[in-house]
Amino acid sequence: MIEVVDLTRTFRGAGGLFAQNDVQALRKVSLKVERGAALGLIGESGCGKTTLGRIVCGLETFDGGDVLIDNQSVKTLGDRARRKVFRKVQLIHQDPYSALNPTRDIAHALIDPLRIQARLTRRDSTWVKQRAVELLSLVGLDPQETLYKFPHQLSGGQRQRVVIARALTVEPEALIADEAVSMIDVSLRLGVLHLLATLRRELNLAIVLITHDVAAARYVAHDGELAVIYKGEIVEKGKTDSIISAPVHPYTQALLSAVPVLRGLEVDGPDRYIPEPEVQVQGAEPAGCLFSTRCVFADDHCRGHHPDLSRWGDGDRLMACFKPQERQVVAVAVDDAMEA
Amino acid sequence: MKSAPLRVPLSDSEIEVSIRGLSVSYQTSTGLYDAIHDLSLAIHRGSITAIIGESGSGKSTLAMAMLNSVTFPGKIRTGAIDYADVGDITGLNAESLRRFRGEHAAMVFQASQDTLNPLKRVGAQLLDMARSHGLRDRKAILREGSLLAERMSLPASRVMAAYQHELSGGMRQRVSMIFALALKPRVVLLDEPTTALDVLSQSHVLQIVRAIHEERHLTTLLITHDMGVVAELSDRVVVMYAGRIMEDAPSRDLLRAPRHPYAKALIRAIPRLTGPLDRAQALPGAPLELRQIPVVGCVFRDRCTLRQSICDEVTPTLREVAPDHRTACHLEVEA
């Protein structure tokens, strides 16, 4: 459904005290997600995952490679055709507090895009109201209670549900959820993640979950794929559960090791290691592996040569590391052991 | 790692902050509502105590009250907050209070970028703080700031010369910790210190907080809604809901054997990396708004799966269910 091929995007550097060189937000990223499938894009702040999400929604340009939506390249499309194609891919923002107009009630937030949709699909105005009610029920809100409320009267979780309902007004085929739960209370996150998983199943939507929270990605894409991005480059990709239980790339291992261990409920994974803090490097980037400046396993070869994505094991795992080794870094639940 | 949970009753000398019968209320057009209701809590010297709860549970209001910084329309209605060697701060005059904040107790705010002046370099703001606290040797604060910056793996000279927009989120969070620590307070309050950070920065900031807490013999209070942060950092955890304490226990005990249905539900709601997916269950309903909080009975009953008639009629009080483990629930919930 969505395919990106060798996608590259470079932002021109800013001046100022910490004058920066050009930032390569994406370096030859290739990914594919089919209808009804789920993909988790994980990486830390600034790794390019948000840029990637914005590009596949048509909100950001790219300088190299291509984006294909339903096998159609978006490069050659005119404005009108472009709008039509990108209507199939809707973005859920991180911040539900700023994604809704505070001066308009929820009914308006849904009815405006629904009117456009009604005109495009030649439906009448009774459909608009009825559809707004349907969509609110679909995202797990009580329509009668929610319709005439204003955003400030809703909790973070409810607001994000409204944003999801609004994205569904144009009947998309894919949702790109960019840190969609990171600003919501932990207690309510699971409800929103569960909703995304349900919509994926019931509406046959493709879901791309962009996040630094691997557990959240697992919840929506447990039977899908994870792609780990570091400095605009995919360093590891494969089946979600296999990446979590046996990550090969040291950066994936660092991300997974950094997840807090619920001591009392869980014990540290046997190979867990505390990742190196980000090193502030000025000037040129390393010639070799981009992660070599922070990697605890890096040697001179890593610093001098750039690893390409290659196959690992007999599954469909891809990784870019000269010293690949499976390590079990995630915490192990003791629940079962305790009960036994 | 810190030593095992304290099992012996504490003498007064081991308590750094003692909150007694604290109520903080907000005046609204429809009446006076308690954001914190009759809350009592002793914070042990040298401990890291986490206050956990959802949005609107009153945890940030509690932190503000602990610096006597609740602003209109909020007000500390009743109660006392005693700091060791200072006394009840609800009675302090404006000047003593100003000195108390920063020199005795300091806070790191959630949105750290909003607490830094965008028009001044970090170093200049540190000097401002030295001036307002009447330090004779103002250069000393820059030395202290640089020392702290290096301790937090920040390039000291660059950070001191930087404006806040030139720093990344993780760096800004560490800079606001420098501000909180520069006057060498004994008590540090951290309000959601890692909420805006990604998982690697969070892990790093938590390591720094733990290390500095131990090096400087601080008493640290951590406000958070993330049980992972609690597990990683705190010795003790206080679970709040609707302005009341639901459970208060050593962190490991609470994670392993929560008693209150709310604490159980909070822990169950954490998405996990291993095990069956349905091990995590969403917490039904939404947190109460201020004006919805019932006056009589258990405040959690609307979201509780074990609700009984007594929960509507009688307000549960905190009682000891295990050594050093208190909960406010009528039911004999097994651990």
Coordinates of N, CA and C in Angstrom, one line a residue, chain B residues 215-322:
Chain B
E215 N 25.3 11.5 45.8 CA 26.4 12.3 46.1 C 26.1 13.5 47.1
R216 N 25.0 14.1 46.9 CA 24.7 15.3 47.7 C 23.8 15.0 48.9
H217 N 23.5 13.8 49.1 CA 22.7 13.4 50.3 C 21.4 14.1 50.3
L218 N 20.7 14.1 49.1 CA 19.5 14.9 49.0 C 18.3 14.0 49.5
T219 N 17.2 14.7 49.7 CA 15.9 14.1 49.8 C 15.1 14.4 48.5
T220 N 14.8 13.4 47.8 CA 14.2 13.7 46.4 C 12.8 13.3 46.4
L221 N 12.0 14.1 45.8 CA 10.6 13.8 45.5 C 10.3 13.8 44.0
L222 N 9.7 12.8 43.5 CA 9.6 12.6 42.1 C 8.1 12.5 41.8
I223 N 7.6 13.4 40.9 CA 6.2 13.4 40.5 C 6.2 12.8 39.2
T224 N 5.4 11.7 39.0 CA 5.4 11.1 37.7 C 4.1 10.3 37.5
H225 N 3.8 10.0 36.2 CA 2.6 9.1 35.9 C 3.1 7.8 35.3
D226 N 4.4 7.6 35.4 CA 5.0 6.5 34.7 C 5.6 5.5 35.7
M227 N 5.0 4.3 35.8 CA 5.4 3.3 36.8 C 6.9 2.9 36.5
G228 N 7.3 2.9 35.2 CA 8.6 2.5 34.8 C 9.6 3.4 35.5
V229 N 9.4 4.7 35.5 CA 10.3 5.7 36.2 C 10.3 5.4 37.7
V230 N 9.2 5.1 38.3 CA 9.1 4.8 39.7 C 10.0 3.5 40.0
A231 N 9.8 2.5 39.1 CA 10.6 1.3 39.4 C 12.1 1.5 39.2
E232 N 12.4 2.3 38.3 CA 13.8 2.6 38.0 C 14.5 3.4 39.1
L233 N 13.8 4.3 39.7 CA 14.4 5.3 40.5 C 14.1 5.4 42.0
S234 N 12.8 5.1 42.3 CA 12.4 5.5 43.7 C 12.5 4.4 44.7
D235 N 12.7 4.7 46.0 CA 12.7 3.8 47.1 C 11.3 3.5 47.5
R236 N 10.5 4.6 47.4 CA 9.1 4.6 48.0 C 8.2 5.2 47.0
V237 N 6.9 4.7 47.0 CA 6.0 5.3 46.1 C 4.6 5.5 46.8
V238 N 4.1 6.7 46.5 CA 2.8 7.1 47.0 C 1.9 7.2 45.8
V239 N 0.8 6.4 45.9 CA -0.2 6.5 44.8 C -1.3 7.4 45.1
M240 N -1.5 8.4 44.2 CA -2.6 9.4 44.5 C -3.7 9.3 43.5
Y241 N -4.9 9.6 44.0 CA -6.0 9.6 43.1 C -7.0 10.7 43.7
A242 N -7.4 11.6 42.9 CA -8.4 12.6 43.3 C -8.0 13.3 44.6
G243 N -6.7 13.6 44.7 CA -6.2 14.4 45.8 C -6.0 13.7 47.1
R244 N -6.1 12.3 47.0 CA -6.0 11.5 48.2 C -4.9 10.5 48.0
I245 N -4.3 10.0 49.1 CA -3.4 8.9 49.0 C -4.2 7.6 49.0
M246 N -3.9 6.8 47.9 CA -4.6 5.5 47.9 C -3.7 4.4 48.5
E247 N -2.4 4.5 48.2 CA -1.5 3.5 48.7 C -0.1 4.1 48.9
D248 N 0.6 3.6 49.9 CA 1.9 4.2 50.2 C 2.8 3.0 50.6
A249 N 3.9 2.7 49.9 CA 4.7 1.5 50.2 C 6.0 1.6 49.5
P250 N 7.0 0.8 50.0 CA 8.3 0.7 49.3 C 8.0 0.3 47.8
S251 N 8.8 0.9 46.9 CA 8.5 0.7 45.5 C 8.4 -0.8 45.1
R252 N 9.4 -1.6 45.5 CA 9.3 -3.0 45.1 C 8.1 -3.7 45.6
D253 N 7.8 -3.4 46.9 CA 6.6 -4.0 47.5 C 5.4 -3.7 46.7
L254 N 5.3 -2.4 46.3 CA 4.1 -2.0 45.6 C 4.0 -2.6 44.2
L255 N 5.1 -2.7 43.5 CA 5.1 -3.3 42.2 C 4.8 -4.8 42.3
R256 N 5.4 -5.4 43.3 CA 5.2 -6.9 43.4 C 3.8 -7.2 44.0
A257 N 3.4 -6.4 44.9 CA 2.2 -6.8 45.7 C 1.3 -5.6 45.9
P258 N 0.7 -5.0 44.9 CA -0.1 -3.8 45.2 C -1.4 -4.2 45.8
R259 N -2.0 -3.4 46.7 CA -3.2 -3.8 47.5 C -4.4 -3.1 46.9
H260 N -4.2 -1.8 46.7 CA -5.4 -1.0 46.3 C -5.8 -1.3 44.8
P261 N -7.1 -1.5 44.5 CA -7.5 -1.7 43.2 C -7.0 -0.7 42.2
Y262 N -6.8 0.5 42.6 CA -6.3 1.5 41.7 C -4.8 1.3 41.4
A263 N -4.0 1.0 42.4 CA -2.6 0.7 42.2 C -2.5 -0.5 41.3
K264 N -3.3 -1.5 41.6 CA -3.2 -2.8 40.7 C -3.5 -2.4 39.3
A265 N -4.6 -1.6 39.1 CA -5.0 -1.2 37.7 C -3.9 -0.4 37.0
L266 N -3.2 0.5 37.7 CA -2.2 1.3 37.1 C -1.0 0.4 36.7
I267 N -0.7 -0.6 37.5 CA 0.4 -1.5 37.1 C 0.0 -2.4 36.0
R268 N -1.2 -2.8 36.0 CA -1.7 -3.7 34.9 C -1.7 -3.0 33.6
A269 N -1.9 -1.6 33.6 CA -2.0 -0.9 32.4 C -0.7 -0.6 31.6
I270 N 0.4 -1.1 32.2 CA 1.7 -0.8 31.5 C 1.9 -1.7 30.4
P271 N 2.1 -1.2 29.1 CA 2.4 -2.1 28.0 C 3.8 -2.8 28.3
R272 N 3.9 -4.1 28.1 CA 5.1 -4.8 28.4 C 5.8 -5.3 27.2
L273 N 7.1 -5.5 27.3 CA 7.9 -6.0 26.2 C 7.8 -7.5 26.0
T274 N 7.5 -8.2 27.1 CA 7.5 -9.6 26.9 C 6.2 -10.2 27.5
G275 N 6.0 -11.5 27.4 CA 4.8 -12.1 27.9 C 3.6 -11.9 27.0
P276 N 2.5 -12.5 27.4 CA 1.3 -12.4 26.6 C 0.8 -10.9 26.5
L277 N 0.2 -10.5 25.3 CA -0.2 -9.2 25.2 C -1.3 -8.8 26.1
D278 N -2.2 -9.7 26.5 CA -3.3 -9.4 27.3 C -2.9 -9.3 28.8
R279 N -1.6 -9.5 29.1 CA -1.2 -9.2 30.5 C -1.5 -7.8 30.8
A280 N -1.3 -6.9 29.8 CA -1.6 -5.5 30.1 C -3.1 -5.2 29.7
Q281 N -3.8 -4.6 30.7 CA -5.2 -4.3 30.5 C -5.4 -2.8 30.7
A282 N -6.2 -2.1 29.8 CA -6.4 -0.7 29.9 C -7.2 -0.4 31.2
L283 N -7.0 0.7 31.8 CA -7.7 1.1 32.9 C -9.0 1.8 32.4
P284 N -10.2 1.3 32.8 CA -11.4 1.8 32.3 C -11.7 3.2 32.8
G285 N -12.5 4.0 32.1 CA -12.9 5.3 32.6 C -11.8 6.3 32.5
A286 N -12.1 7.5 33.0 CA -11.2 8.6 32.9 C -11.0 9.2 34.4
P287 N -9.9 9.8 34.6 CA -9.7 10.4 36.0 C -10.8 11.4 36.3
L288 N -11.1 11.6 37.5 CA -12.2 12.5 37.9 C -11.8 14.0 37.7
E289 N -12.7 14.8 37.3 CA -12.5 16.2 37.3 C -12.7 16.7 38.8
L290 N -12.2 17.9 39.0 CA -12.2 18.4 40.4 C -13.7 18.4 41.0
R291 N -14.6 18.9 40.2 CA -16.0 19.0 40.7 C -16.7 17.7 40.8
Q292 N -16.2 16.6 40.2 CA -16.9 15.4 40.3 C -16.5 14.5 41.5
I293 N -15.5 15.0 42.2 CA -14.9 14.1 43.3 C -16.0 14.0 44.4
P294 N -16.4 12.8 44.7 CA -17.4 12.6 45.8 C -16.9 13.0 47.1
V295 N -17.8 13.6 48.0 CA -17.4 14.0 49.3 C -17.4 12.8 50.3
V296 N -18.3 11.9 50.1 CA -18.4 10.8 51.0 C -18.1 9.5 50.2
G297 N -17.4 8.6 50.8 CA -17.2 7.3 50.2 C -15.8 7.3 49.5
C298 N -15.5 6.2 48.9 CA -14.2 6.0 48.2 C -14.2 6.8 46.9
V299 N -13.2 7.6 46.6 CA -13.2 8.4 45.4 C -12.9 7.6 44.1
F300 N -12.4 6.4 44.3 CA -12.1 5.5 43.1 C -13.3 4.6 42.7
R301 N -14.3 4.6 43.5 CA -15.4 3.6 43.3 C -15.9 3.5 41.9
D302 N -16.1 4.6 41.2 CA -16.7 4.6 39.8 C -15.9 3.8 38.8
R303 N -14.6 3.7 39.1 CA -13.7 2.9 38.1 C -13.3 1.6 38.7
C304 N -13.8 1.3 39.9 CA -13.3 0.1 40.6 C -14.2 -1.1 40.2
T305 N -13.6 -2.3 39.9 CA -14.3 -3.5 39.6 C -14.8 -4.2 40.8
L306 N -14.3 -3.8 42.0 CA -14.7 -4.6 43.2 C -15.7 -3.8 44.1
R307 N -16.3 -2.7 43.5 CA -17.2 -1.8 44.2 C -18.3 -2.5 45.0
Q308 N -18.4 -2.1 46.3 CA -19.5 -2.6 47.1 C -20.3 -1.5 47.7
S309 N -21.3 -1.8 48.5 CA -22.1 -0.7 49.0 C -21.4 0.2 50.0
I310 N -20.5 -0.4 50.7 CA -19.7 0.3 51.8 C -18.9 1.4 51.1
C311 N -18.5 1.1 49.9 CA -17.6 2.1 49.2 C -18.3 3.4 48.9
D312 N -19.7 3.3 48.7 CA -20.4 4.5 48.5 C -20.7 5.3 49.8
E313 N -20.7 4.6 50.9 CA -21.2 5.2 52.1 C -20.1 5.7 53.1
V314 N -19.0 4.9 53.1 CA -18.0 5.2 54.1 C -16.7 5.6 53.4
T315 N -16.1 6.7 53.8 CA -14.8 7.1 53.2 C -13.7 6.2 53.8
P316 N -12.9 5.5 53.0 CA -11.9 4.6 53.6 C -10.7 5.5 54.1
T317 N -10.1 5.1 55.2 CA -8.9 5.8 55.6 C -7.7 4.9 55.4
L318 N -6.5 5.6 55.4 CA -5.3 4.8 55.2 C -5.0 4.0 56.4
R319 N -4.8 2.7 56.1 CA -4.4 1.8 57.2 C -3.3 0.9 56.8
E320 N -2.6 0.4 57.8 CA -1.4 -0.4 57.5 C -1.8 -1.8 57.2
V321 N -1.4 -2.3 56.1 CA -1.8 -3.7 55.7 C -0.6 -4.6 55.7
A322 N 0.6 -4.1 55.8 CA 1.8 -4.9 55.9 C 2.8 -3.9 56.5

